[in-house]
Short mmCIF file of C-alpha atoms in Angstrom, two decimals:
data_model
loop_
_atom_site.label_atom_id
_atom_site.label_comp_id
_atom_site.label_asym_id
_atom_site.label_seq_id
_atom_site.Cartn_x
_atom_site.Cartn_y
_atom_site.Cartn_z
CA UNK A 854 97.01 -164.09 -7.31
CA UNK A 855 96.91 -161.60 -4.58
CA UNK A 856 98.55 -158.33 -5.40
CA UNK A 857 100.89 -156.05 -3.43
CA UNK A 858 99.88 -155.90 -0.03
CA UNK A 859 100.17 -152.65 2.64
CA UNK A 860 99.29 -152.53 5.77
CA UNK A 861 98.23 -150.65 7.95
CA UNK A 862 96.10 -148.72 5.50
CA UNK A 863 96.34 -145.85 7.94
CA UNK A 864 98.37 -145.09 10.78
CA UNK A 865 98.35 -142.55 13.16
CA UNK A 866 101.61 -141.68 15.34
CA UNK A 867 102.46 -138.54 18.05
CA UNK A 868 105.52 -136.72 17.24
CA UNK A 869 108.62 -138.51 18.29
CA UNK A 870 106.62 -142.29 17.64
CA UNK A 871 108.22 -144.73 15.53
CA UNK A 872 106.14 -145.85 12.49
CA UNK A 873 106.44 -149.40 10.91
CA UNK A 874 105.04 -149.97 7.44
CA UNK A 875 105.03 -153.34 6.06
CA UNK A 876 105.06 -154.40 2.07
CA UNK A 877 104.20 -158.08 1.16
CA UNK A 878 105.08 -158.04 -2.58
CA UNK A 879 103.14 -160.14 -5.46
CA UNK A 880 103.92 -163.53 -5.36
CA UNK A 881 107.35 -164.38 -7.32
CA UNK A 882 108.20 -160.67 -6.98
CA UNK A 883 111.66 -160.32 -5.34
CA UNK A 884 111.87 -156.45 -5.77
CA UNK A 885 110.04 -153.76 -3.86
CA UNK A 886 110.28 -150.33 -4.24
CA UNK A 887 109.01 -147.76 -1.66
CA UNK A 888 107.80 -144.42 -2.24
CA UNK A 889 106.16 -141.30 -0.71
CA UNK A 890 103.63 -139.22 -2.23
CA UNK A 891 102.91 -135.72 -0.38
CA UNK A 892 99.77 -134.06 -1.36
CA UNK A 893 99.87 -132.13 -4.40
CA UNK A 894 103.09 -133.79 -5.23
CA UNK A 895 104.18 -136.70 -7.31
CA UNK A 896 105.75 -140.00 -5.92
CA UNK A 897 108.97 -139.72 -4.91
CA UNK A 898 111.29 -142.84 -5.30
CA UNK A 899 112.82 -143.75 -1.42
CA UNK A 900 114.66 -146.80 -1.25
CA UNK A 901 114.73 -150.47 -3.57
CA UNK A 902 115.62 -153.50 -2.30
CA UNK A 903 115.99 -156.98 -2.64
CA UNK A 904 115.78 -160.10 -0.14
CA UNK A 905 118.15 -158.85 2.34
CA UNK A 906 120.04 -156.42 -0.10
CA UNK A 907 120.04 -152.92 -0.34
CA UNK A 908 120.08 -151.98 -3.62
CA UNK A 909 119.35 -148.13 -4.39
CA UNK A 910 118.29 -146.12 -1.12
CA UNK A 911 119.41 -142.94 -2.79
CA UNK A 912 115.88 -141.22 -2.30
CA UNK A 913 115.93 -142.24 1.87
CA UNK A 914 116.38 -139.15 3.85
CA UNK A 915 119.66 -139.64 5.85
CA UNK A 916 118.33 -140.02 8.98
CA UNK A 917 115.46 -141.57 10.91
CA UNK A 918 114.75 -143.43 8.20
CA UNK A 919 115.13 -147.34 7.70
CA UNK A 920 114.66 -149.84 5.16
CA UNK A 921 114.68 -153.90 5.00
CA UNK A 922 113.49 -156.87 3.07
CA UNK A 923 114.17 -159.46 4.89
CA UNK A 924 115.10 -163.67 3.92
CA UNK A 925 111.53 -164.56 5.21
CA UNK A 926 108.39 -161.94 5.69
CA UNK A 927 107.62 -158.71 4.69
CA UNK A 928 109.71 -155.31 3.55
CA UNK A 929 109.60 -152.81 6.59
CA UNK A 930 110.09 -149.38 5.70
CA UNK A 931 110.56 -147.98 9.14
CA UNK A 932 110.38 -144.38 10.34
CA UNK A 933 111.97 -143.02 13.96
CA UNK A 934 111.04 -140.47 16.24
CA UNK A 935 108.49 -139.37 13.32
CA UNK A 936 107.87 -135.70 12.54
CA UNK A 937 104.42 -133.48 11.08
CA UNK A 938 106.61 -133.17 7.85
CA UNK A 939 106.52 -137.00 7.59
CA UNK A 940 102.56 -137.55 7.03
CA UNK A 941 102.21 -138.58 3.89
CA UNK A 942 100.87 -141.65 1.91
CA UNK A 943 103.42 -144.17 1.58
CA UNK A 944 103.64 -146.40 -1.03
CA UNK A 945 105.55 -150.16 -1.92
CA UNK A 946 105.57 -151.49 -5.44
CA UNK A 947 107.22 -154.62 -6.53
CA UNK A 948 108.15 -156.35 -9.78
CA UNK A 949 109.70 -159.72 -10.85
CA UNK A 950 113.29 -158.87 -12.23
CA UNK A 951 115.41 -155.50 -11.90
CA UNK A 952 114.71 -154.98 -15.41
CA UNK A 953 111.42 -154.95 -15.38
CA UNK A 954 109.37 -151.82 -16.45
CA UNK A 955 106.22 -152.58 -14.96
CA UNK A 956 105.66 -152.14 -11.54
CA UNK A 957 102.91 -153.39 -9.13
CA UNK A 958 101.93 -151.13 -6.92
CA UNK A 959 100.44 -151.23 -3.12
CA UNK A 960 97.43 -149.25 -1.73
CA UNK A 961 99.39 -147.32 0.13
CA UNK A 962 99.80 -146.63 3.80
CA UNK A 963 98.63 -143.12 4.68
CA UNK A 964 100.68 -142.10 7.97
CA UNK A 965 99.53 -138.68 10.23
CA UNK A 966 101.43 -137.20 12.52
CA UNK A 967 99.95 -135.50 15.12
CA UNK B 720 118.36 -136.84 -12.80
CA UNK B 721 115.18 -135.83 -15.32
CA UNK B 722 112.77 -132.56 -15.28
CA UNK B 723 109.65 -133.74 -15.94
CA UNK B 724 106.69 -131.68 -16.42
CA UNK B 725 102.76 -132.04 -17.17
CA UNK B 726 99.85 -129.81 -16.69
CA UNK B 727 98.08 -129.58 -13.12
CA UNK B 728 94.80 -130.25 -13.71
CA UNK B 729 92.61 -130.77 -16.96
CA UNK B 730 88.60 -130.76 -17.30
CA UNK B 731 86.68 -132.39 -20.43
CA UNK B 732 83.10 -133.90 -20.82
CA UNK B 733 81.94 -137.21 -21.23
CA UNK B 734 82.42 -138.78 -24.38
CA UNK B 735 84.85 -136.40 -25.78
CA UNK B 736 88.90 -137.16 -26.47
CA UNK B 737 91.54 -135.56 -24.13
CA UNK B 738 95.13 -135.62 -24.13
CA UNK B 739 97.92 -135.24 -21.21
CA UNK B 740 101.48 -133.93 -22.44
CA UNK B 741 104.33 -134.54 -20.89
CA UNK B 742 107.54 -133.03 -21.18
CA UNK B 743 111.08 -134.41 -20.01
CA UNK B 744 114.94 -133.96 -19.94
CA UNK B 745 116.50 -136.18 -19.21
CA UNK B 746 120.44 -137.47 -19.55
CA UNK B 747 119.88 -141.04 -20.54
CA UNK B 748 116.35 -141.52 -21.68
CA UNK B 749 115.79 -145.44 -21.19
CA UNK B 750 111.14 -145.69 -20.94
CA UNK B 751 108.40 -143.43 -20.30
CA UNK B 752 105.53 -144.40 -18.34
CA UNK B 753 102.09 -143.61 -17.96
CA UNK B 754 99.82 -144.27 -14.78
CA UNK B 755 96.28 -143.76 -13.62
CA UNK B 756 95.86 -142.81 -9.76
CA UNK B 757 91.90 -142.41 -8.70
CA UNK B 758 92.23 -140.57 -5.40
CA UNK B 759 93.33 -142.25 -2.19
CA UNK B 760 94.33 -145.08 -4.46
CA UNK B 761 97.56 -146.81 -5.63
CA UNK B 762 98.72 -145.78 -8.61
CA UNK B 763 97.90 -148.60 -12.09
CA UNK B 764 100.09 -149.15 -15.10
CA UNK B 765 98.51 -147.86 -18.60
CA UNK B 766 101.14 -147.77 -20.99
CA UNK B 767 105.16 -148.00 -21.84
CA UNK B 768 107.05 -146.76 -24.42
CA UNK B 769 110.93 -146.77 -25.45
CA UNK B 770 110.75 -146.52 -29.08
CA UNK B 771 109.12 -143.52 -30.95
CA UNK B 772 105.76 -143.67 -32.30
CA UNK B 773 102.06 -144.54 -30.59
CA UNK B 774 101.05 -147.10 -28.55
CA UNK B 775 97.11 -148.32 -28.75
CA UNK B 776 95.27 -150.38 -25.66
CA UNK B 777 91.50 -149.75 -25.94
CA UNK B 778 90.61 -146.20 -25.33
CA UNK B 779 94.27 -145.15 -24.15
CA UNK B 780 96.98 -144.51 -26.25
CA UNK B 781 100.44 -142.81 -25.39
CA UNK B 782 103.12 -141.65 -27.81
CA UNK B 783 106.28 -140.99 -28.11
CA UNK B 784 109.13 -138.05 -29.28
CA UNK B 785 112.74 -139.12 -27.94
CA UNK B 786 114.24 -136.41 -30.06
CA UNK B 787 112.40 -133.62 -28.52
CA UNK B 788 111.46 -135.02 -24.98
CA UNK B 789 107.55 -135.61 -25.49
CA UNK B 790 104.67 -137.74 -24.67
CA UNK B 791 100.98 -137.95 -24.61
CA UNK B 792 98.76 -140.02 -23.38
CA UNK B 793 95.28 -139.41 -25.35
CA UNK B 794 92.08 -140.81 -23.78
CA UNK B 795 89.13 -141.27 -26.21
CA UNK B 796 84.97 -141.49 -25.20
CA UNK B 797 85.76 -140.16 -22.03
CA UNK B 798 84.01 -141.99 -19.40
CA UNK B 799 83.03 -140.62 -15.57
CA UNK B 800 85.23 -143.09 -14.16
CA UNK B 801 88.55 -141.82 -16.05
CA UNK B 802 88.49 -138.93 -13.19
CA UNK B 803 91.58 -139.77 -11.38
CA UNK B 804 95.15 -138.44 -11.55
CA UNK B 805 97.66 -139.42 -14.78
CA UNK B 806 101.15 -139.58 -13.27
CA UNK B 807 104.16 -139.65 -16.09
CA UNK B 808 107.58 -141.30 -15.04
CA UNK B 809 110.63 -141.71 -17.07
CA UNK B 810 113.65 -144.02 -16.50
CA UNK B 811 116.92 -143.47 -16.85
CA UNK B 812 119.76 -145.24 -18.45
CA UNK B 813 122.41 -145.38 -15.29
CA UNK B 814 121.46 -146.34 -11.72
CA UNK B 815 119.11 -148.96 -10.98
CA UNK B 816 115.99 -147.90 -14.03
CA UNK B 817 114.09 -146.47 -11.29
CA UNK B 818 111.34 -144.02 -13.01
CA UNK B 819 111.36 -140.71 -11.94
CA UNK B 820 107.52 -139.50 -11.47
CA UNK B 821 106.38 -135.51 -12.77
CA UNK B 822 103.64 -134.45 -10.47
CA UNK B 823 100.36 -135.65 -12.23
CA UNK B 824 97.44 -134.09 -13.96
CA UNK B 825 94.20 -134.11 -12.31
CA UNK B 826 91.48 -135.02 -14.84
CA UNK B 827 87.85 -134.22 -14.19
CA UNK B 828 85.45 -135.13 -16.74
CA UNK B 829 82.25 -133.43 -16.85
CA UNK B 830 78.93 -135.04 -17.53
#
Protein backbone atom coordinates (compact mmCIF):
# COMPACT_ATOMS: atom_id res chain seq x y z
CA UNK A 1 0.00 0.00 0.00
CA UNK A 2 1.82 2.97 -1.25
CA UNK A 3 1.96 5.84 1.17
CA UNK A 4 1.47 9.60 0.74
CA UNK A 5 2.98 10.69 -2.29
CA UNK A 6 4.84 14.38 -3.09
CA UNK A 7 6.19 15.39 -5.88
CA UNK A 8 8.41 17.17 -7.03
CA UNK A 9 10.77 16.36 -4.20
CA UNK A 10 12.45 19.64 -4.99
CA UNK A 11 11.60 22.53 -6.92
CA UNK A 12 13.32 25.42 -7.83
CA UNK A 13 11.39 28.74 -9.00
CA UNK A 14 12.73 32.66 -9.84
CA UNK A 15 10.93 35.24 -7.96
CA UNK A 16 7.58 36.03 -9.40
CA UNK A 17 7.24 31.95 -10.80
CA UNK A 18 4.29 30.10 -9.92
CA UNK A 19 4.96 26.83 -7.97
CA UNK A 20 2.62 23.72 -8.21
CA UNK A 21 2.93 21.02 -5.57
CA UNK A 22 0.98 17.96 -5.92
CA UNK A 23 -0.26 15.44 -2.91
CA UNK A 24 -1.57 11.91 -3.91
CA UNK A 25 -2.93 10.74 -0.52
CA UNK A 26 -2.85 6.92 0.85
CA UNK A 27 -5.21 4.91 -0.75
CA UNK A 28 -8.88 5.23 0.94
CA UNK A 29 -7.65 8.52 2.45
CA UNK A 30 -10.11 11.32 1.53
CA UNK A 31 -8.40 14.04 3.73
CA UNK A 32 -5.15 15.87 3.11
CA UNK A 33 -3.68 18.33 5.07
CA UNK A 34 -0.86 20.66 3.86
CA UNK A 35 1.76 22.19 5.81
CA UNK A 36 5.00 24.27 5.75
CA UNK A 37 7.92 23.77 7.79
CA UNK A 38 10.63 26.74 7.72
CA UNK A 39 13.95 25.86 9.03
CA UNK A 40 14.33 25.96 12.62
CA UNK A 41 10.63 26.08 12.91
CA UNK A 42 7.87 23.62 13.49
CA UNK A 43 5.10 22.67 10.89
CA UNK A 44 2.71 25.02 10.46
CA UNK A 45 -0.91 23.81 9.59
CA UNK A 46 -1.99 25.68 5.91
CA UNK A 47 -5.07 24.52 4.53
CA UNK A 48 -7.39 20.86 4.87
CA UNK A 49 -9.47 19.70 2.43
CA UNK A 50 -11.61 17.22 1.14
CA UNK A 51 -12.59 15.96 -2.52
CA UNK A 52 -13.53 19.22 -3.88
CA UNK A 53 -14.30 20.89 -0.41
CA UNK A 54 -12.56 23.32 1.43
CA UNK A 55 -12.69 22.56 4.76
CA UNK A 56 -10.24 24.62 7.15
CA UNK A 57 -7.76 26.98 5.10
CA UNK A 58 -7.38 29.12 8.17
CA UNK A 59 -3.44 28.74 8.17
CA UNK A 60 -3.29 29.88 4.04
CA UNK A 61 -1.76 33.23 3.79
CA UNK A 62 -4.44 35.49 2.14
CA UNK A 63 -2.97 35.91 -0.93
CA UNK A 64 -1.01 34.14 -3.64
CA UNK A 65 -1.81 31.21 -2.19
CA UNK A 66 -4.21 28.35 -3.54
CA UNK A 67 -5.52 25.17 -2.52
CA UNK A 68 -7.63 22.16 -4.27
CA UNK A 69 -8.47 18.53 -4.08
CA UNK A 70 -10.05 17.82 -6.81
CA UNK A 71 -13.13 14.83 -7.83
CA UNK A 72 -10.36 12.88 -9.74
CA UNK A 73 -6.29 13.33 -9.26
CA UNK A 74 -4.17 14.83 -6.96
CA UNK A 75 -4.39 17.88 -4.15
CA UNK A 76 -2.52 20.99 -5.68
CA UNK A 77 -1.34 23.34 -3.24
CA UNK A 78 -0.43 26.12 -5.57
CA UNK A 79 1.75 29.17 -4.97
CA UNK A 80 1.73 32.60 -7.35
CA UNK A 81 4.19 34.97 -8.27
CA UNK A 82 6.40 33.13 -5.45
CA UNK A 83 8.66 35.12 -3.12
CA UNK A 84 12.45 34.26 -1.16
CA UNK A 85 10.21 34.20 2.06
CA UNK A 86 8.29 31.26 0.49
CA UNK A 87 11.26 28.53 0.32
CA UNK A 88 10.49 26.20 2.56
CA UNK A 89 9.73 22.39 2.74
CA UNK A 90 6.24 21.76 2.12
CA UNK A 91 4.47 19.10 3.40
CA UNK A 92 0.80 16.98 2.63
CA UNK A 93 -0.50 14.47 5.10
CA UNK A 94 -3.67 12.58 4.77
CA UNK A 95 -5.89 10.37 6.92
CA UNK A 96 -9.09 8.27 6.44
CA UNK A 97 -11.92 10.16 8.43
CA UNK A 98 -11.95 13.87 9.92
CA UNK A 99 -11.69 12.31 13.18
CA UNK A 100 -8.90 10.62 12.82
CA UNK A 101 -5.76 11.33 15.02
CA UNK A 102 -3.23 9.79 13.03
CA UNK A 103 -1.95 11.33 10.17
CA UNK A 104 0.15 10.05 7.18
CA UNK A 105 2.50 12.15 6.20
CA UNK A 106 4.35 12.99 2.66
CA UNK A 107 8.15 13.45 2.05
CA UNK A 108 7.79 16.71 1.51
CA UNK A 109 8.42 19.06 -1.35
CA UNK A 110 11.34 21.37 -0.61
CA UNK A 111 10.70 24.66 -2.82
CA UNK A 112 13.79 27.53 -3.33
CA UNK A 113 13.33 30.63 -4.46
CA UNK A 114 15.89 32.24 -6.10
CA UNK B 1 -5.11 28.54 19.69
CA UNK B 2 -2.34 26.48 22.06
CA UNK B 3 1.37 27.59 23.30
CA UNK B 4 3.29 24.80 23.01
CA UNK B 5 6.75 24.52 24.09
CA UNK B 6 9.76 21.86 24.18
CA UNK B 7 13.42 22.16 24.50
CA UNK B 8 15.64 22.98 21.29
CA UNK B 9 17.97 20.51 21.16
CA UNK B 10 19.00 17.53 23.55
CA UNK B 11 22.33 15.27 23.44
CA UNK B 12 22.59 11.69 25.24
CA UNK B 13 24.77 8.54 24.51
CA UNK B 14 24.00 5.35 23.21
CA UNK B 15 22.26 3.06 25.30
CA UNK B 16 21.18 5.44 27.89
CA UNK B 17 17.26 6.71 28.55
CA UNK B 18 16.24 10.30 27.51
CA UNK B 19 13.18 12.15 27.85
CA UNK B 20 11.52 15.19 25.75
CA UNK B 21 8.97 17.47 27.80
CA UNK B 22 6.52 19.22 26.45
CA UNK B 23 4.53 21.88 27.73
CA UNK B 24 1.04 23.26 26.42
CA UNK B 25 -1.97 25.65 26.97
CA UNK B 26 -4.30 25.19 25.45
CA UNK B 27 -8.34 26.18 25.55
CA UNK B 28 -9.85 22.85 24.70
CA UNK B 29 -7.31 20.14 25.12
CA UNK B 30 -8.74 17.22 22.81
CA UNK B 31 -4.90 14.70 22.00
CA UNK B 32 -1.33 15.19 22.21
CA UNK B 33 0.93 13.85 19.74
CA UNK B 34 4.30 12.77 19.42
CA UNK B 35 6.42 12.52 16.08
CA UNK B 36 9.87 11.53 14.94
CA UNK B 37 11.37 13.73 11.94
CA UNK B 38 15.10 12.39 10.80
CA UNK B 39 16.32 15.37 8.79
CA UNK B 40 15.08 16.16 5.29
CA UNK B 41 12.41 13.62 6.08
CA UNK B 42 8.61 13.56 6.63
CA UNK B 43 7.64 13.59 9.85
CA UNK B 44 6.31 9.57 11.50
CA UNK B 45 3.67 8.98 14.13
CA UNK B 46 5.05 7.52 17.64
CA UNK B 47 2.47 7.91 20.05
CA UNK B 48 -1.18 9.48 21.10
CA UNK B 49 -2.59 10.23 24.14
CA UNK B 50 -6.05 11.80 25.43
CA UNK B 51 -6.39 10.27 28.73
CA UNK B 52 -3.81 10.77 31.60
CA UNK B 53 -1.27 8.28 32.37
CA UNK B 54 1.70 6.46 30.09
CA UNK B 55 1.60 4.99 27.00
CA UNK B 56 4.26 1.94 26.21
CA UNK B 57 5.30 0.86 22.34
CA UNK B 58 8.76 -0.80 22.49
CA UNK B 59 11.41 1.58 23.52
CA UNK B 60 9.06 4.78 23.35
CA UNK B 61 6.74 5.74 25.77
CA UNK B 62 4.83 9.18 26.16
CA UNK B 63 2.74 10.35 29.10
CA UNK B 64 0.36 12.36 29.99
CA UNK B 65 -0.75 15.47 32.68
CA UNK B 66 -4.11 17.19 31.38
CA UNK B 67 -4.37 19.00 34.65
CA UNK B 68 -1.12 20.74 34.41
CA UNK B 69 -0.44 20.81 30.55
CA UNK B 70 2.47 18.09 30.33
CA UNK B 71 3.96 15.39 28.32
CA UNK B 72 6.97 13.33 27.79
CA UNK B 73 8.01 11.21 25.52
CA UNK B 74 10.92 8.94 27.18
CA UNK B 75 13.18 6.94 24.82
CA UNK B 76 15.02 3.98 26.44
CA UNK B 77 18.59 2.08 25.02
CA UNK B 78 19.14 4.87 22.94
CA UNK B 79 20.14 3.79 19.59
CA UNK B 80 22.32 5.97 16.77
CA UNK B 81 19.45 5.97 14.60
CA UNK B 82 16.96 7.79 17.19
CA UNK B 83 18.98 11.13 16.01
CA UNK B 84 16.25 12.95 14.35
CA UNK B 85 13.88 15.72 15.48
CA UNK B 86 10.71 14.89 18.12
CA UNK B 87 7.95 17.28 17.08
CA UNK B 88 4.88 17.57 19.83
CA UNK B 89 1.34 18.63 18.49
CA UNK B 90 -1.78 19.04 20.39
CA UNK B 91 -5.42 19.22 19.13
CA UNK B 92 -7.95 21.18 20.02
CA UNK B 93 -11.52 20.68 20.90
CA UNK B 94 -13.29 23.38 18.33
CA UNK B 95 -12.37 23.77 14.64
CA UNK B 96 -11.59 20.96 12.53
CA UNK B 97 -8.94 18.74 15.39
CA UNK B 98 -6.14 19.99 13.46
CA UNK B 99 -2.87 19.55 15.83
CA UNK B 100 -1.02 22.44 16.43
CA UNK B 101 2.91 21.50 16.18
CA UNK B 102 5.69 23.21 19.07
CA UNK B 103 8.93 23.56 17.26
CA UNK B 104 10.79 20.18 17.91
CA UNK B 105 13.75 19.00 19.86
CA UNK B 106 16.75 18.02 18.06
CA UNK B 107 18.16 14.80 19.59
CA UNK B 108 21.74 13.75 19.02
CA UNK B 109 22.86 10.70 20.60
CA UNK B 110 26.41 10.19 21.15
CA UNK B 111 28.28 6.98 20.66
Amino acid sequence: NAGVMQNPRHLVRRRGQEARLRCSPMKGHSHVYWYRQLPEEGLKFMVYLQKENIIDESGMPKERFSAEFPKEGPSILRIQQVVRGDSAAYFCASSPTDASYEQYFGPGTRLTVT
Amino acid sequence: GQNIDQPTEMTATEGAIVQINCTYQTSGFNGLFWYQQHAGEAPTFLSYNVLDGLEEKGRFSSFLSRSKGYSYLLLKELQMKDSASYLCAVRDRGGSYIPTFGRGTSLIVHP
